[in-house]
XYZ file of C-alpha atoms in Angstrom:
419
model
C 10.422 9.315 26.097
C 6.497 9.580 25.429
C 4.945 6.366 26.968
C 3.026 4.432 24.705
C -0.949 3.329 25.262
C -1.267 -0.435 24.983
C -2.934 -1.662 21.853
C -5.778 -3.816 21.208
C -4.585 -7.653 22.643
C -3.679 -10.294 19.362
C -3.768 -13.272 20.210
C -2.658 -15.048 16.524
C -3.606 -14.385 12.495
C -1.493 -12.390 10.189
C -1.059 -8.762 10.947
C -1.886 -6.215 8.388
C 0.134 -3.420 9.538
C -0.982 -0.846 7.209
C 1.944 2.114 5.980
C 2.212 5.101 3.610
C -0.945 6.773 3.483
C -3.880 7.375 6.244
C -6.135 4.804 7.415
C -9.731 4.641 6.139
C -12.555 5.668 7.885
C -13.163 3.571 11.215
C -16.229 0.614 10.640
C -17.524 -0.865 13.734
C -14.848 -3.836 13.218
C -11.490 -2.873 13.268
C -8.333 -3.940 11.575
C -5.682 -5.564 13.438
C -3.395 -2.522 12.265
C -5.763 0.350 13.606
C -3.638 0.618 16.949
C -4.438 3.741 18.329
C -6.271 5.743 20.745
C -9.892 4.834 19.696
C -8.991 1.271 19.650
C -7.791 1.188 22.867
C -10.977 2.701 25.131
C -12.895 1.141 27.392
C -16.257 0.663 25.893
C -18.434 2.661 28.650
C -21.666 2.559 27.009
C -21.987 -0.337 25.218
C -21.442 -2.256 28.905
C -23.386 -0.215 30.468
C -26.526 -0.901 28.434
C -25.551 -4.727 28.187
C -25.471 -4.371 32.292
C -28.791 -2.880 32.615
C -30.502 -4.994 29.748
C -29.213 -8.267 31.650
C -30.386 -7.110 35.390
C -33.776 -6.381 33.975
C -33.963 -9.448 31.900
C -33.127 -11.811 34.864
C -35.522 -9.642 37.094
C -38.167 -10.763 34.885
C -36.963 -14.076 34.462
C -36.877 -14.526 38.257
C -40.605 -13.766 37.702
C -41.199 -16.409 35.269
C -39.395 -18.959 36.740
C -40.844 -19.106 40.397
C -38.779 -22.703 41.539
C -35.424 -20.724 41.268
C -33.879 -19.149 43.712
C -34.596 -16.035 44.084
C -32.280 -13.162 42.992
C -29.991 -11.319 46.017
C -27.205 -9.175 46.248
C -24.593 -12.396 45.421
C -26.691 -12.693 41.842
C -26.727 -8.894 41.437
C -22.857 -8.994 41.886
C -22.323 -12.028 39.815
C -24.615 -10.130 36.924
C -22.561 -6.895 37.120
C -19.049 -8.887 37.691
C -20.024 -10.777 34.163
C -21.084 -7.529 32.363
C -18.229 -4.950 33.845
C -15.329 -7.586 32.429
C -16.449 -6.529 29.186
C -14.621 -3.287 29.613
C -11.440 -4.747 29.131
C -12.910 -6.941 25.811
C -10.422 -5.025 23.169
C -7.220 -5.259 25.039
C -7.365 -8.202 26.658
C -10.464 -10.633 25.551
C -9.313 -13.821 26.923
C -9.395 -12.700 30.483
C -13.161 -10.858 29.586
C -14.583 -14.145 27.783
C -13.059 -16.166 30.849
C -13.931 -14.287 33.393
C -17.513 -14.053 31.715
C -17.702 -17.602 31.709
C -16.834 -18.294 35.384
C -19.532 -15.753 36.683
C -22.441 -17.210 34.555
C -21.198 -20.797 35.889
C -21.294 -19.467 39.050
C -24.602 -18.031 38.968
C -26.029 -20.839 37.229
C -24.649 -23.254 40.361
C -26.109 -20.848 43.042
C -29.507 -22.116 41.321
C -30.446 -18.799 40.365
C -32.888 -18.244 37.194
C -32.221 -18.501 33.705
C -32.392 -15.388 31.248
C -29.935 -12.855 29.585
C -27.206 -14.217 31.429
C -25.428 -15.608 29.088
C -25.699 -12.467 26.868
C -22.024 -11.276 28.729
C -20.461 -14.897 27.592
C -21.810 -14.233 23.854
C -20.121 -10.949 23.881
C -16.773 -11.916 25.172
C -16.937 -14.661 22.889
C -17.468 -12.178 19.770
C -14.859 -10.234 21.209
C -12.220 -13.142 21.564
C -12.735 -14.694 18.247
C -12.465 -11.173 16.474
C -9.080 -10.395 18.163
C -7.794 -13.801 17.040
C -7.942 -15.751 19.911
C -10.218 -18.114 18.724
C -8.909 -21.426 20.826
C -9.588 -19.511 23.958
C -12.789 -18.623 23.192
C -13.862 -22.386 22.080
C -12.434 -23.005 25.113
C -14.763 -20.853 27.399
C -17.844 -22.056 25.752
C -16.701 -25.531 26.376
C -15.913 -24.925 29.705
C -19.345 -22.887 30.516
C -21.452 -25.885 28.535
C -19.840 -28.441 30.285
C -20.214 -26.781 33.535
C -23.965 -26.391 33.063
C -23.919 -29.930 32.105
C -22.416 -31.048 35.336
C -24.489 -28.765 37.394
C -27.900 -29.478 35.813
C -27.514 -32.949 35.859
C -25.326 -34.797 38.342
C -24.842 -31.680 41.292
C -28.443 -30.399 41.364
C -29.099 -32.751 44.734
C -26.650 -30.383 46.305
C -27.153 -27.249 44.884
C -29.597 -24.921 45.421
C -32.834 -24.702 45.213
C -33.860 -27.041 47.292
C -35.895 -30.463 45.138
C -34.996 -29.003 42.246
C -34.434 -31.486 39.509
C -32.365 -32.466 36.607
C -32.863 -29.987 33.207
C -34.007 -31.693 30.215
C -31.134 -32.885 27.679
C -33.189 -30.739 25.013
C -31.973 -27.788 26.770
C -28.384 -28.979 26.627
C -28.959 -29.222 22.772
C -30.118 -25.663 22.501
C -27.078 -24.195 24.974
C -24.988 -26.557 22.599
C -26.389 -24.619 19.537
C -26.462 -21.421 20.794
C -22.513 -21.425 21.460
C -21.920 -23.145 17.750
C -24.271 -20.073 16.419
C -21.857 -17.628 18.363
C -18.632 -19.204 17.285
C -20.401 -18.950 13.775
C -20.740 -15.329 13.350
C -17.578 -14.108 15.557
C -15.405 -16.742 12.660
C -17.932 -14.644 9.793
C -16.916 -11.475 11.422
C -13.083 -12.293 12.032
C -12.808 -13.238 8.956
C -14.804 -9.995 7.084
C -12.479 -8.101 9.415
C -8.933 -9.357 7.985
C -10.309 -9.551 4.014
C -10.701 -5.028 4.927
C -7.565 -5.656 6.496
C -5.692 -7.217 3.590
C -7.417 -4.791 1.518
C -6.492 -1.703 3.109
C -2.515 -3.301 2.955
C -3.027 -3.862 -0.332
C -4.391 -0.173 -1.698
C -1.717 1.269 0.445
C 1.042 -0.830 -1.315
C -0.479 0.053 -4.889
C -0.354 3.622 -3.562
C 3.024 3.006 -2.350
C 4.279 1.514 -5.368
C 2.451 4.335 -7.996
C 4.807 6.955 -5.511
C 7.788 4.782 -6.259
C 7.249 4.629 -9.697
C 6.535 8.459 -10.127
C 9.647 9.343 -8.069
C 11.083 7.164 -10.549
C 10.065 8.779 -13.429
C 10.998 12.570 -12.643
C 14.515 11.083 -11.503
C 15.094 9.880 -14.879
C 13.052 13.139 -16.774
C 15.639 15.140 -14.622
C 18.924 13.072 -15.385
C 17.886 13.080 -19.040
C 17.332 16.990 -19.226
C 20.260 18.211 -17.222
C 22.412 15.071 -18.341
C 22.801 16.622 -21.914
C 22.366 20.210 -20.906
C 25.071 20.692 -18.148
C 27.267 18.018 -20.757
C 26.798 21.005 -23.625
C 27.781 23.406 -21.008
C 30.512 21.719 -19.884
C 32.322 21.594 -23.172
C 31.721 24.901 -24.050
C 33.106 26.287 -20.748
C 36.301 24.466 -21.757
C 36.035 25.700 -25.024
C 35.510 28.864 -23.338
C 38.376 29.418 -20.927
C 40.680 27.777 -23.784
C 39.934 30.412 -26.255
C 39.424 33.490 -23.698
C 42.195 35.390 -24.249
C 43.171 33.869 -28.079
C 39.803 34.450 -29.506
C 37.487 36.602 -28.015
C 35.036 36.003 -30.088
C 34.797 32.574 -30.245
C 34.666 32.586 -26.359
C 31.534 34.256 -26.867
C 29.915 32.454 -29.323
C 30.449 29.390 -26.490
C 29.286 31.352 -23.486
C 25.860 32.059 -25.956
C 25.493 28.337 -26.133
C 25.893 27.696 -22.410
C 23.366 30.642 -22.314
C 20.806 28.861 -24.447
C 21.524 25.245 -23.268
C 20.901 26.615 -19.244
C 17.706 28.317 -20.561
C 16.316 25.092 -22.368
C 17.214 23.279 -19.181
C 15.680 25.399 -16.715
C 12.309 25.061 -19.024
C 12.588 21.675 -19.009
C 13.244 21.155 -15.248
C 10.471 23.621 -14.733
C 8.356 21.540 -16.788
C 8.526 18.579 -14.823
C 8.260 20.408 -11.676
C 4.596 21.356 -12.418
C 3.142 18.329 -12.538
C 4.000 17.806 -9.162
C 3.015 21.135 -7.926
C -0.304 20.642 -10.158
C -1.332 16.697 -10.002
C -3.877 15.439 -12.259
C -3.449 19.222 -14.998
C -2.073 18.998 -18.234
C 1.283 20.168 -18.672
C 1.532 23.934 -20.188
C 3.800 22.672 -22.829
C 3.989 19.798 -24.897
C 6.614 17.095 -24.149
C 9.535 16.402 -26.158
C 9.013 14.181 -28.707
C 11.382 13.227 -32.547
C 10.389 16.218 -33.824
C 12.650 17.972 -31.998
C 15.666 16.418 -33.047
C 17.016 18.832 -34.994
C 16.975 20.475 -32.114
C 19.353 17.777 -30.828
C 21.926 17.702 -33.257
C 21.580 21.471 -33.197
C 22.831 21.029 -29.533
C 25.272 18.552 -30.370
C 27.314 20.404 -32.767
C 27.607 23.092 -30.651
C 29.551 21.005 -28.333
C 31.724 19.835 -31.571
C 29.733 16.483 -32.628
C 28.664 16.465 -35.822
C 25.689 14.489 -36.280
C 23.974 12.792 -39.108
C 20.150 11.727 -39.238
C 18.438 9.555 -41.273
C 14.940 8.313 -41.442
C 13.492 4.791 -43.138
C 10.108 3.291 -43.272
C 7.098 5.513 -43.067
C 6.739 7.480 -40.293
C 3.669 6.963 -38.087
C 1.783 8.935 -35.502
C 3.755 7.667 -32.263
C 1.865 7.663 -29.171
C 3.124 10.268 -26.372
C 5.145 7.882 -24.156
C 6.841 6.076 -26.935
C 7.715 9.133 -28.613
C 8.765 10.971 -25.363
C 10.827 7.707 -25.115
C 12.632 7.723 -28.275
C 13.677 11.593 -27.855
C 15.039 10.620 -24.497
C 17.010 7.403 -25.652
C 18.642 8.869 -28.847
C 19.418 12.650 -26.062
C 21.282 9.922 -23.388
C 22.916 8.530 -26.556
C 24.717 11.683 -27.647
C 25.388 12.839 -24.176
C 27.120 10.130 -23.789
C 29.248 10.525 -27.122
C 29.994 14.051 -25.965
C 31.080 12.766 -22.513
C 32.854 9.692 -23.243
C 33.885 9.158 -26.646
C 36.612 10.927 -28.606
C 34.538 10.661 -32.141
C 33.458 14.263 -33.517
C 31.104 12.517 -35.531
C 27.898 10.497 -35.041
C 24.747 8.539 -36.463
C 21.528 8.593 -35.855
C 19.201 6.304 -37.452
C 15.663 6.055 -36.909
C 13.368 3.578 -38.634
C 9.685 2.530 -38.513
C 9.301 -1.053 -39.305
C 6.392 -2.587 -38.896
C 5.462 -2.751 -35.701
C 8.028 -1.396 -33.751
C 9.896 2.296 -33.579
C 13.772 1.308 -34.541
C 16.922 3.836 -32.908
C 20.437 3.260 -33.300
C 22.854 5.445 -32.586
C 26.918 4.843 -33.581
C 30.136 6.438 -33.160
C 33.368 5.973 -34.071
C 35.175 5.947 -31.297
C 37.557 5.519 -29.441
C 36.594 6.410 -25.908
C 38.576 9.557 -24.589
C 39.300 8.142 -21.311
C 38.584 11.167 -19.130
C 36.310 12.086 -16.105
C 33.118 13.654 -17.327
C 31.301 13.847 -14.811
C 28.886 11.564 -15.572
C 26.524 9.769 -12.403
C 26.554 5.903 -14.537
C 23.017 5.550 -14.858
C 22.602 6.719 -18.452
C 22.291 3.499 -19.810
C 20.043 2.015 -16.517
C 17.553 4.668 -17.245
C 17.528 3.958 -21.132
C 16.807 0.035 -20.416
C 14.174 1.640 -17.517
C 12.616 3.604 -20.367
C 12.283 0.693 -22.944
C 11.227 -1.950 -20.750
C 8.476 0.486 -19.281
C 7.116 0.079 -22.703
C 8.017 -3.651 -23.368
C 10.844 -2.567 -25.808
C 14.634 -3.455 -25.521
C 17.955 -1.641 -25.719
C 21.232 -3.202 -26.811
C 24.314 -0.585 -26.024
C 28.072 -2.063 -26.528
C 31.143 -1.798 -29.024
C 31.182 -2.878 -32.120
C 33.784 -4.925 -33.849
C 34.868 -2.206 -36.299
C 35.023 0.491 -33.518
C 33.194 2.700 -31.866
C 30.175 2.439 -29.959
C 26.426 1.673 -31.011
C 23.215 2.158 -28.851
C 20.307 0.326 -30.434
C 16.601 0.610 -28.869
C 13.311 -0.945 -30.039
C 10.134 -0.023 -28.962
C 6.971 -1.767 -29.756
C 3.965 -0.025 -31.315
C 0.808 -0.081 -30.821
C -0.419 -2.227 -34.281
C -3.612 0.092 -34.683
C -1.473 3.345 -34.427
C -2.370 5.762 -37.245
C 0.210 6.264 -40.178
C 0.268 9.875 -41.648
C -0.609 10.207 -45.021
């Protein structure tokens, strides 16, 4: 089994763990889901600099301020002990800020001088609060202020350098300040960091989702085209092997439609297959749309449904979706005559009232009773298809027998009437 580098220490906050597609490109602040390699490495040069800035800062405040004891190899190690924690800032930034802390305290009781030494405390405070552990890094200011206090103030007679004196409570203000100013920016920051966070989560759902719902899509595209197709050809290969050997030709005539009904198919599969292959290009044939449905009942009767079509209102200019839609509602409709119902005959209605695009589709009835192969989700994708564009679709029996399928679908109110 592969082991596993540690990730980046959390410490509390929500976790945006981000899925589906690849991260964005890396800022200076991370995310709390960008657990990988580059989170994880020791940060070599930015400690090394902060080491060398703070040994030559205290070097020249050791100039400065001549009462202080002066700097030896226990200050030198305290400075590079304070810095070198850093390294371990990203996966573990309670122990850095901490450990910090303890070294300025420490250097600051040895009576050593003042300067950049508290730069290594501001860092591991930034570091701390960005991770999420904000408590413990209030904490480690509190404990380094309150540790100065005690030191500059009530142990100074015992502490080196020798008559030094109590610090001014001004002083105290300004350490007090400086920490709240820290704390400030590291909350500013932490917070920045989990808004990109909850950002990134969120354009990776709405990517997430837009898959779903294309994956969607093609799954019903695909049950509606082969749905009535392979239902055609199913009939007529019973027809078919019924009439093989008692009429010849008639055999043939079915075996021509299963011909034509497998070459439609394949077109219309093959349709819907290039827009994947070719995202974002306009299909190389128009979709389906009413004005194919003589096509339809074409189809139909040569399955043995007679169909019967009639048209009310004034037709309008339908917009692509709606009228891909309709063609697809009134297809599943018939299919599901042919497969399920023992009527020969049919009726398809289609009116334009004002407003909305009418479809109703009735049989006679009764149902035949048999296995046809269907999958069930005729009617699911129908509803899917209407209430994708706010319409509805009522499918039942009706008292006087038979079967009706009714869909409405809204329209646009500026859509353009023909003439």
């Amino acid at each position: 089994m592969e082991k596993q580098s540690p990730g980046p220490a959390r410490c509390g906050g929500p976790s945006w763990r981000q899925e589906g597609p690849p991260p964005l490109p890396r800022r200076w602040v991370r995310g709390p889901g960008d657990e990988d390699a580059r989170a994880v490495r020791l940060p070599w040069p930015s400690t090394a600099a902060l080491t060398v800035f703070v040994l030559a800062g205290s070097h020249f405040a050791a100039h400065v301020q001549t009462g202080r004891a002066p700097l030896d190899a226990f200050a030198h190690g305290l400075l590079v002990a304070g810095c070198g924690v850093l390294l371990v800032r990203r996966r573990h930034p309670v122990v850095a800020v901490f450990a910090a802390s303890a070294a300025v305290m420490v250097y600051l009781g040895a009576g050593y001088p003042y300067g950049p030494v508290f730069l290594p405390v501001m860092v591991g405070c930034f570091a701390a609060v960005v991770a999420g552990c904000r408590r413990q890094a209030w904490a480690a200011i509190a404990m380094l202020w309150l540790g100065h206090l005690l030191v500059a103030h009530w142990l100074y007679r015992w502490l080196p350098p020798a008559g030094d004196g109590a610090a001014p409570w001004g002083q105290e203000l300004g350490i007090a300040a400086w920490a709240v100013a820290i704390i400030a920016v590291a909350e500013v920051v932490r917070v920045r960091r989990e808004q990109w966070a909850r950002e990134r989560a969120g354009r990776a759902a709405a990517a997430k989702r837009r898959a779903d719902e294309e994956r969607l899509r093609i799954a019903r595209e695909l049950h509606d085209v082969l749905a009535h197709s392979i239902s055609v050809i199913n009939v007529q290969a019973g027809v078919g092997l019924a009439l093989l050997d008692s009429d010849p030709e008639q055999a043939r005539t079915a075996l021509t439609t299963i011909k034509s009904a497998s070459k439609e198919a394949l077109g219309e599969v093959r349709q819907v297959l290039e827009t994947l292959r070719a995202r974002g290009e306009a299909p190389r044939s128009p979709a389906p749309g009413l004005d194919r449905l003589p096509e339809l009942v074409e189809q139909a009767a040569s399955a043995g449904l007679t169909v019967e079509t009639t048209t009310t209102g004034r037709r309008g200019t339908l917009p692509p979706g709606t009228d891909l839609a309709a063609f697809r509602i009134v297809q599943e409709a018939l299919t599901n005559v042919v497969r399920h119902s023992a009527a020969r005959t049919a009726r398809v209605e289609v009116a334009y009232e004002r407003g909305a695009l009418v479809l109703r589709v009735d049989d006679e009835g009764p149902a035949s009773g048999g296995d046809a192969g269907g999958s069930g989700n005729g009617l699911i994708g129908m509803r899917e298809r209407a209430a994708a564009l706010g319409g509805t679709i009522d499918a039942g029996p009706v008292p006087a027998g038979g079967f009706r399928v009714t869909a409405r679908l809204p329209l646009a109110a500026e859509a353009k009437e023909d003439a």
